[in-house]
Amino acid sequence: MFIHRRSQLEGSAAYLRDDCIRIRCDVVVSAKEIISTADVPPPDVGLDILQLLWDGEGSDVSFEVASETFRAHRYILAARSPVFMAELYGPMKETTETCVRIHDMEARVFKLLLHFVYTDWLPEMDEGVIVVMSQHLLVAADRYGLERLKLNCEHNLCCRINTSTVASTLALAEQHGCQGLKKACVQFLKSSRNLKAAMATDGFEHLTTSCPNVLEELLAMVAP
């Protein structure tokens, strides 16, 4: 009951007793108004697991890539990659081997691949090598069924398309089923100026021999 006149209060024995009045207040505090003084740091579990990789603690399999050896953990690799799962726990010869040899891959590429497997993110790379490394990593990601890494590489390459890289990137996109990346390359080559400059590169020669169907698409696109 809301009382707005003194006469109402004085005339009511239900509220005023012995010249005293008791008032009850309900206070509601919103959670949004509570300010925490504790700063919560960002998650660092990826760094902890990455340290486990570099220290080699508890590793049960190693990989020989080029002239380098990498120690790793079967259960982590198998959990992240269906190909590693088949190689390390399936009826393949690598199941009983403690050292697996990997061909046709650079050691620095495999090192980045392991980094992503253990942390789900890639370390910072110099701008001068990011295109080449993303191209190699895309091939490796496709090889081991790491779709998120593959998309990460596609994004890096899409952001750095130019006349010197577009042909090789387009060939890569066609060979590994990267439709978004292929579309970005084709869009770039719709400019006759860009196409003319790209045709003078070694990458375009590789494109014509490895992906003749893509070349036909380009010719049909620019034909009058």
PDB file of C-alpha atoms in Angstrom:
ATOM      1  CA  MET A   1       0.000   0.000   0.000  1.00  0.00           C
ATOM      2  CA  PHE A   2       1.277   3.447  -0.896  1.00  0.00           C
ATOM      3  CA  ILE A   3       0.662   6.206   1.671  1.00  0.00           C
ATOM      4  CA  HIS A   4       1.216   9.734   0.503  1.00  0.00           C
ATOM      5  CA  ARG A   5      -0.507  11.706   3.269  1.00  0.00           C
ATOM      6  CA  ARG A   6       0.461  11.969   6.939  1.00  0.00           C
ATOM      7  CA  SER A   7      -3.179  11.865   7.988  1.00  0.00           C
ATOM      8  CA  GLN A   8      -3.535   8.432   6.457  1.00  0.00           C
ATOM      9  CA  LEU A   9      -0.601   7.150   8.470  1.00  0.00           C
ATOM     10  CA  GLU A  10      -1.682   8.690  11.786  1.00  0.00           C
ATOM     11  CA  GLY A  11      -5.201   7.417  11.425  1.00  0.00           C
ATOM     12  CA  SER A  12      -4.215   3.812  10.818  1.00  0.00           C
ATOM     13  CA  ALA A  13      -3.366   1.586  13.779  1.00  0.00           C
ATOM     14  CA  ALA A  14      -2.144  -1.040  11.358  1.00  0.00           C
ATOM     15  CA  TYR A  15       0.960   1.018  10.502  1.00  0.00           C
ATOM     16  CA  LEU A  16       1.572   3.348  13.467  1.00  0.00           C
ATOM     17  CA  ARG A  17       2.055   1.759  16.888  1.00  0.00           C
ATOM     18  CA  ASP A  18       3.424   3.614  19.918  1.00  0.00           C
ATOM     19  CA  ASP A  19       4.482   6.458  17.663  1.00  0.00           C
ATOM     20  CA  CYS A  20       6.731   4.032  15.767  1.00  0.00           C
ATOM     21  CA  ILE A  21       6.587   2.750  12.201  1.00  0.00           C
ATOM     22  CA  ARG A  22       8.442  -0.166  10.668  1.00  0.00           C
ATOM     23  CA  ILE A  23       9.389   0.095   7.007  1.00  0.00           C
ATOM     24  CA  ARG A  24      10.489  -2.866   4.892  1.00  0.00           C
ATOM     25  CA  CYS A  25      12.657  -2.224   1.838  1.00  0.00           C
ATOM     26  CA  ASP A  26      13.446  -4.777  -0.879  1.00  0.00           C
ATOM     27  CA  VAL A  27      16.660  -3.995  -2.753  1.00  0.00           C
ATOM     28  CA  VAL A  28      17.404  -5.762  -6.053  1.00  0.00           C
ATOM     29  CA  VAL A  29      21.004  -5.682  -7.322  1.00  0.00           C
ATOM     30  CA  SER A  30      21.541  -6.446 -11.002  1.00  0.00           C
ATOM     31  CA  ALA A  31      24.460  -8.756 -11.821  1.00  0.00           C
ATOM     32  CA  LYS A  32      25.488  -6.321 -14.545  1.00  0.00           C
ATOM     33  CA  GLU A  33      26.118  -3.658 -11.910  1.00  0.00           C
ATOM     34  CA  ILE A  34      28.569  -5.789  -9.942  1.00  0.00           C
ATOM     35  CA  ILE A  35      32.088  -4.764 -10.849  1.00  0.00           C
ATOM     36  CA  SER A  36      34.705  -7.471 -10.449  1.00  0.00           C
ATOM     37  CA  THR A  37      38.139  -6.501  -9.248  1.00  0.00           C
ATOM     38  CA  ALA A  38      39.695  -9.766 -10.460  1.00  0.00           C
ATOM     39  CA  ASP A  39      41.287  -9.696 -13.918  1.00  0.00           C
ATOM     40  CA  VAL A  40      40.819 -13.064 -15.641  1.00  0.00           C
ATOM     41  CA  PRO A  41      43.686 -13.825 -18.028  1.00  0.00           C
ATOM     42  CA  PRO A  42      42.978 -15.316 -21.466  1.00  0.00           C
ATOM     43  CA  PRO A  43      43.004 -19.130 -21.804  1.00  0.00           C
ATOM     44  CA  ASP A  44      46.514 -20.557 -21.932  1.00  0.00           C
ATOM     45  CA  VAL A  45      45.854 -24.278 -22.221  1.00  0.00           C
ATOM     46  CA  GLY A  46      47.156 -24.181 -25.791  1.00  0.00           C
ATOM     47  CA  LEU A  47      50.493 -22.849 -24.593  1.00  0.00           C
ATOM     48  CA  ASP A  48      50.733 -25.561 -21.955  1.00  0.00           C
ATOM     49  CA  ILE A  49      50.060 -28.304 -24.501  1.00  0.00           C
ATOM     50  CA  LEU A  50      52.478 -26.695 -26.955  1.00  0.00           C
ATOM     51  CA  GLN A  51      55.194 -26.775 -24.295  1.00  0.00           C
ATOM     52  CA  LEU A  52      54.473 -30.482 -23.888  1.00  0.00           C
ATOM     53  CA  LEU A  53      55.180 -30.874 -27.606  1.00  0.00           C
ATOM     54  CA  TRP A  54      58.467 -28.988 -27.591  1.00  0.00           C
ATOM     55  CA  ASP A  55      59.694 -30.667 -24.379  1.00  0.00           C
ATOM     56  CA  GLY A  56      58.764 -34.097 -25.722  1.00  0.00           C
ATOM     57  CA  GLU A  57      57.533 -35.171 -22.285  1.00  0.00           C
ATOM     58  CA  GLY A  58      55.492 -38.370 -22.612  1.00  0.00           C
ATOM     59  CA  SER A  59      55.937 -38.553 -26.385  1.00  0.00           C
ATOM     60  CA  ASP A  60      55.385 -41.971 -27.912  1.00  0.00           C
ATOM     61  CA  VAL A  61      55.968 -41.384 -31.624  1.00  0.00           C
ATOM     62  CA  SER A  62      58.462 -39.431 -33.696  1.00  0.00           C
ATOM     63  CA  PHE A  63      58.477 -38.146 -37.253  1.00  0.00           C
ATOM     64  CA  GLU A  64      61.426 -37.802 -39.577  1.00  0.00           C
ATOM     65  CA  VAL A  65      60.869 -34.921 -41.965  1.00  0.00           C
ATOM     66  CA  ALA A  66      63.754 -33.972 -44.253  1.00  0.00           C
ATOM     67  CA  SER A  67      66.710 -33.898 -41.870  1.00  0.00           C
ATOM     68  CA  GLU A  68      64.769 -33.150 -38.668  1.00  0.00           C
ATOM     69  CA  THR A  69      63.038 -35.342 -36.107  1.00  0.00           C
ATOM     70  CA  PHE A  70      59.884 -34.303 -34.236  1.00  0.00           C
ATOM     71  CA  ARG A  71      58.573 -36.082 -31.154  1.00  0.00           C
ATOM     72  CA  ALA A  72      54.822 -36.077 -30.580  1.00  0.00           C
ATOM     73  CA  HIS A  73      51.917 -37.768 -28.805  1.00  0.00           C
ATOM     74  CA  ARG A  74      49.765 -40.272 -30.670  1.00  0.00           C
ATOM     75  CA  TYR A  75      46.533 -39.536 -28.812  1.00  0.00           C
ATOM     76  CA  ILE A  76      46.697 -35.796 -29.549  1.00  0.00           C
ATOM     77  CA  LEU A  77      47.462 -36.321 -33.232  1.00  0.00           C
ATOM     78  CA  ALA A  78      44.713 -38.936 -33.570  1.00  0.00           C
ATOM     79  CA  ALA A  79      42.166 -36.718 -31.820  1.00  0.00           C
ATOM     80  CA  ARG A  80      42.839 -33.850 -34.215  1.00  0.00           C
ATOM     81  CA  SER A  81      43.312 -35.592 -37.553  1.00  0.00           C
ATOM     82  CA  PRO A  82      41.403 -38.528 -39.077  1.00  0.00           C
ATOM     83  CA  VAL A  83      44.475 -39.352 -41.151  1.00  0.00           C
ATOM     84  CA  PHE A  84      46.726 -39.504 -38.100  1.00  0.00           C
ATOM     85  CA  MET A  85      44.041 -41.609 -36.412  1.00  0.00           C
ATOM     86  CA  ALA A  86      44.171 -44.116 -39.267  1.00  0.00           C
ATOM     87  CA  GLU A  87      47.961 -44.100 -39.459  1.00  0.00           C
ATOM     88  CA  LEU A  88      48.643 -44.400 -35.742  1.00  0.00           C
ATOM     89  CA  TYR A  89      45.721 -46.511 -34.511  1.00  0.00           C
ATOM     90  CA  GLY A  90      44.399 -48.162 -37.661  1.00  0.00           C
ATOM     91  CA  PRO A  91      45.569 -51.266 -39.527  1.00  0.00           C
ATOM     92  CA  MET A  92      48.462 -49.419 -41.162  1.00  0.00           C
ATOM     93  CA  LYS A  93      52.156 -50.033 -40.699  1.00  0.00           C
ATOM     94  CA  GLU A  94      52.667 -46.819 -38.698  1.00  0.00           C
ATOM     95  CA  THR A  95      50.556 -48.314 -35.881  1.00  0.00           C
ATOM     96  CA  THR A  96      53.461 -50.325 -34.485  1.00  0.00           C
ATOM     97  CA  GLU A  97      56.245 -47.973 -35.531  1.00  0.00           C
ATOM     98  CA  THR A  98      57.698 -45.421 -33.156  1.00  0.00           C
ATOM     99  CA  CYS A  99      59.273 -43.407 -35.973  1.00  0.00           C
ATOM    100  CA  VAL A 100      57.299 -42.340 -39.030  1.00  0.00           C
ATOM    101  CA  ARG A 101      59.016 -40.960 -42.125  1.00  0.00           C
ATOM    102  CA  ILE A 102      57.206 -38.207 -43.989  1.00  0.00           C
ATOM    103  CA  HIS A 103      58.153 -37.506 -47.581  1.00  0.00           C
ATOM    104  CA  ASP A 104      57.456 -34.507 -49.829  1.00  0.00           C
ATOM    105  CA  MET A 105      57.218 -31.997 -47.009  1.00  0.00           C
ATOM    106  CA  GLU A 106      59.612 -29.425 -45.577  1.00  0.00           C
ATOM    107  CA  ALA A 107      60.524 -29.640 -41.908  1.00  0.00           C
ATOM    108  CA  ARG A 108      59.419 -26.067 -41.237  1.00  0.00           C
ATOM    109  CA  VAL A 109      55.998 -26.832 -42.727  1.00  0.00           C
ATOM    110  CA  PHE A 110      55.542 -29.928 -40.570  1.00  0.00           C
ATOM    111  CA  LYS A 111      56.616 -27.945 -37.512  1.00  0.00           C
ATOM    112  CA  LEU A 112      53.868 -25.402 -38.168  1.00  0.00           C
ATOM    113  CA  LEU A 113      51.429 -28.235 -38.799  1.00  0.00           C
ATOM    114  CA  LEU A 114      52.226 -29.712 -35.374  1.00  0.00           C
ATOM    115  CA  HIS A 115      51.899 -26.280 -33.793  1.00  0.00           C
ATOM    116  CA  PHE A 116      48.379 -25.979 -35.168  1.00  0.00           C
ATOM    117  CA  VAL A 117      47.449 -29.528 -34.185  1.00  0.00           C
ATOM    118  CA  TYR A 118      48.429 -28.877 -30.571  1.00  0.00           C
ATOM    119  CA  THR A 119      47.064 -25.328 -30.211  1.00  0.00           C
ATOM    120  CA  ASP A 120      44.463 -24.747 -32.983  1.00  0.00           C
ATOM    121  CA  TRP A 121      46.236 -21.560 -34.064  1.00  0.00           C
ATOM    122  CA  LEU A 122      49.278 -20.578 -36.092  1.00  0.00           C
ATOM    123  CA  PRO A 123      52.175 -18.477 -34.827  1.00  0.00           C
ATOM    124  CA  GLU A 124      52.990 -15.123 -36.353  1.00  0.00           C
ATOM    125  CA  MET A 125      54.849 -15.374 -39.658  1.00  0.00           C
ATOM    126  CA  ASP A 126      56.900 -12.793 -41.510  1.00  0.00           C
ATOM    127  CA  GLU A 127      54.922 -11.132 -44.276  1.00  0.00           C
ATOM    128  CA  GLY A 128      57.631 -12.100 -46.759  1.00  0.00           C
ATOM    129  CA  VAL A 129      57.041 -15.841 -46.296  1.00  0.00           C
ATOM    130  CA  ILE A 130      53.392 -16.029 -45.316  1.00  0.00           C
ATOM    131  CA  VAL A 131      52.155 -16.701 -48.871  1.00  0.00           C
ATOM    132  CA  VAL A 132      54.627 -19.516 -49.558  1.00  0.00           C
ATOM    133  CA  MET A 133      54.104 -21.057 -46.126  1.00  0.00           C
ATOM    134  CA  SER A 134      50.318 -20.816 -46.442  1.00  0.00           C
ATOM    135  CA  GLN A 135      50.496 -22.579 -49.800  1.00  0.00           C
ATOM    136  CA  HIS A 136      52.576 -25.427 -48.364  1.00  0.00           C
ATOM    137  CA  LEU A 137      50.437 -25.612 -45.233  1.00  0.00           C
ATOM    138  CA  LEU A 138      47.262 -25.789 -47.300  1.00  0.00           C
ATOM    139  CA  VAL A 139      48.605 -28.876 -49.056  1.00  0.00           C
ATOM    140  CA  ALA A 140      49.615 -30.409 -45.711  1.00  0.00           C
ATOM    141  CA  ALA A 141      46.248 -29.569 -44.150  1.00  0.00           C
ATOM    142  CA  ASP A 142      44.427 -31.238 -47.023  1.00  0.00           C
ATOM    143  CA  ARG A 143      46.696 -34.254 -46.711  1.00  0.00           C
ATOM    144  CA  TYR A 144      45.884 -34.745 -43.006  1.00  0.00           C
ATOM    145  CA  GLY A 145      42.245 -33.702 -43.047  1.00  0.00           C
ATOM    146  CA  LEU A 146      42.737 -30.534 -40.987  1.00  0.00           C
ATOM    147  CA  GLU A 147      39.863 -28.483 -42.367  1.00  0.00           C
ATOM    148  CA  ARG A 148      40.230 -25.537 -40.010  1.00  0.00           C
ATOM    149  CA  LEU A 149      43.897 -25.153 -40.863  1.00  0.00           C
ATOM    150  CA  LYS A 150      43.013 -25.413 -44.534  1.00  0.00           C
ATOM    151  CA  LEU A 151      40.487 -22.598 -44.209  1.00  0.00           C
ATOM    152  CA  ASN A 152      43.032 -20.550 -42.280  1.00  0.00           C
ATOM    153  CA  CYS A 153      45.478 -20.901 -45.153  1.00  0.00           C
ATOM    154  CA  GLU A 154      42.787 -20.044 -47.687  1.00  0.00           C
ATOM    155  CA  HIS A 155      42.067 -16.841 -45.782  1.00  0.00           C
ATOM    156  CA  ASN A 156      45.751 -15.864 -45.727  1.00  0.00           C
ATOM    157  CA  LEU A 157      46.056 -16.448 -49.456  1.00  0.00           C
ATOM    158  CA  CYS A 158      42.814 -14.651 -50.335  1.00  0.00           C
ATOM    159  CA  CYS A 159      44.068 -11.554 -48.529  1.00  0.00           C
ATOM    160  CA  ARG A 160      47.342 -11.554 -50.473  1.00  0.00           C
ATOM    161  CA  ILE A 161      46.393 -12.254 -54.084  1.00  0.00           C
ATOM    162  CA  ASN A 162      48.520 -10.330 -56.553  1.00  0.00           C
ATOM    163  CA  THR A 163      49.730 -10.733 -60.122  1.00  0.00           C
ATOM    164  CA  SER A 164      52.815 -12.725 -59.104  1.00  0.00           C
ATOM    165  CA  THR A 165      50.986 -15.256 -56.918  1.00  0.00           C
ATOM    166  CA  VAL A 166      47.495 -15.535 -58.400  1.00  0.00           C
ATOM    167  CA  ALA A 167      48.314 -18.234 -60.971  1.00  0.00           C
ATOM    168  CA  SER A 168      50.035 -20.608 -58.552  1.00  0.00           C
ATOM    169  CA  THR A 169      47.355 -19.943 -55.947  1.00  0.00           C
ATOM    170  CA  LEU A 170      44.608 -20.684 -58.467  1.00  0.00           C
ATOM    171  CA  ALA A 171      46.253 -23.978 -59.408  1.00  0.00           C
ATOM    172  CA  LEU A 172      46.508 -24.865 -55.731  1.00  0.00           C
ATOM    173  CA  ALA A 173      42.858 -24.011 -55.137  1.00  0.00           C
ATOM    174  CA  GLU A 174      41.762 -26.187 -58.059  1.00  0.00           C
ATOM    175  CA  GLN A 175      43.881 -29.165 -57.006  1.00  0.00           C
ATOM    176  CA  HIS A 176      42.714 -29.128 -53.385  1.00  0.00           C
ATOM    177  CA  GLY A 177      39.071 -28.214 -53.760  1.00  0.00           C
ATOM    178  CA  CYS A 178      39.243 -24.685 -52.310  1.00  0.00           C
ATOM    179  CA  GLN A 179      36.239 -23.126 -54.004  1.00  0.00           C
ATOM    180  CA  GLY A 180      36.333 -19.866 -52.062  1.00  0.00           C
ATOM    181  CA  LEU A 181      39.979 -19.319 -52.898  1.00  0.00           C
ATOM    182  CA  LYS A 182      39.399 -20.223 -56.537  1.00  0.00           C
ATOM    183  CA  LYS A 183      36.556 -17.737 -56.772  1.00  0.00           C
ATOM    184  CA  ALA A 184      38.766 -14.980 -55.329  1.00  0.00           C
ATOM    185  CA  CYS A 185      41.518 -15.712 -57.859  1.00  0.00           C
ATOM    186  CA  VAL A 186      39.115 -15.758 -60.807  1.00  0.00           C
ATOM    187  CA  GLN A 187      37.589 -12.490 -59.647  1.00  0.00           C
ATOM    188  CA  PHE A 188      41.076 -10.950 -59.547  1.00  0.00           C
ATOM    189  CA  LEU A 189      41.837 -12.165 -63.068  1.00  0.00           C
ATOM    190  CA  LYS A 190      38.661 -10.655 -64.483  1.00  0.00           C
ATOM    191  CA  SER A 191      40.716  -7.526 -64.892  1.00  0.00           C
ATOM    192  CA  SER A 192      42.483  -7.762 -68.256  1.00  0.00           C
ATOM    193  CA  ARG A 193      45.375  -5.828 -66.758  1.00  0.00           C
ATOM    194  CA  ASN A 194      45.829  -8.347 -63.953  1.00  0.00           C
ATOM    195  CA  LEU A 195      45.432 -11.278 -66.333  1.00  0.00           C
ATOM    196  CA  LYS A 196      48.067  -9.946 -68.706  1.00  0.00           C
ATOM    197  CA  ALA A 197      50.565  -9.477 -65.858  1.00  0.00           C
ATOM    198  CA  ALA A 198      49.803 -12.916 -64.413  1.00  0.00           C
ATOM    199  CA  MET A 199      50.348 -14.598 -67.790  1.00  0.00           C
ATOM    200  CA  ALA A 200      53.975 -13.443 -67.738  1.00  0.00           C
ATOM    201  CA  THR A 201      54.756 -15.379 -64.537  1.00  0.00           C
ATOM    202  CA  ASP A 202      56.103 -18.903 -64.097  1.00  0.00           C
ATOM    203  CA  GLY A 203      53.019 -19.716 -62.059  1.00  0.00           C
ATOM    204  CA  PHE A 204      50.799 -19.223 -65.079  1.00  0.00           C
ATOM    205  CA  GLU A 205      52.851 -21.708 -67.068  1.00  0.00           C
ATOM    206  CA  HIS A 206      52.371 -24.207 -64.244  1.00  0.00           C
ATOM    207  CA  LEU A 207      48.637 -23.461 -64.275  1.00  0.00           C
ATOM    208  CA  THR A 208      48.323 -24.217 -67.984  1.00  0.00           C
ATOM    209  CA  THR A 209      49.996 -27.628 -67.635  1.00  0.00           C
ATOM    210  CA  SER A 210      48.508 -28.757 -64.327  1.00  0.00           C
ATOM    211  CA  CYS A 211      44.970 -27.345 -64.626  1.00  0.00           C
ATOM    212  CA  PRO A 212      44.032 -26.948 -68.306  1.00  0.00           C
ATOM    213  CA  ASN A 213      40.321 -26.883 -67.422  1.00  0.00           C
ATOM    214  CA  VAL A 214      40.865 -23.762 -65.317  1.00  0.00           C
ATOM    215  CA  LEU A 215      42.656 -22.146 -68.247  1.00  0.00           C
ATOM    216  CA  GLU A 216      39.623 -22.869 -70.418  1.00  0.00           C
ATOM    217  CA  GLU A 217      37.403 -21.184 -67.827  1.00  0.00           C
ATOM    218  CA  LEU A 218      39.635 -18.104 -67.874  1.00  0.00           C
ATOM    219  CA  LEU A 219      39.642 -17.923 -71.674  1.00  0.00           C
ATOM    220  CA  ALA A 220      35.872 -18.220 -71.770  1.00  0.00           C
ATOM    221  CA  MET A 221      35.637 -15.455 -69.190  1.00  0.00           C
ATOM    222  CA  VAL A 222      37.748 -12.944 -71.127  1.00  0.00           C
ATOM    223  CA  ALA A 223      36.628 -13.934 -74.621  1.00  0.00           C
ATOM    224  CA  PRO A 224      34.645 -11.186 -76.408  1.00  0.00           C
TER     225      PRO A 224
END
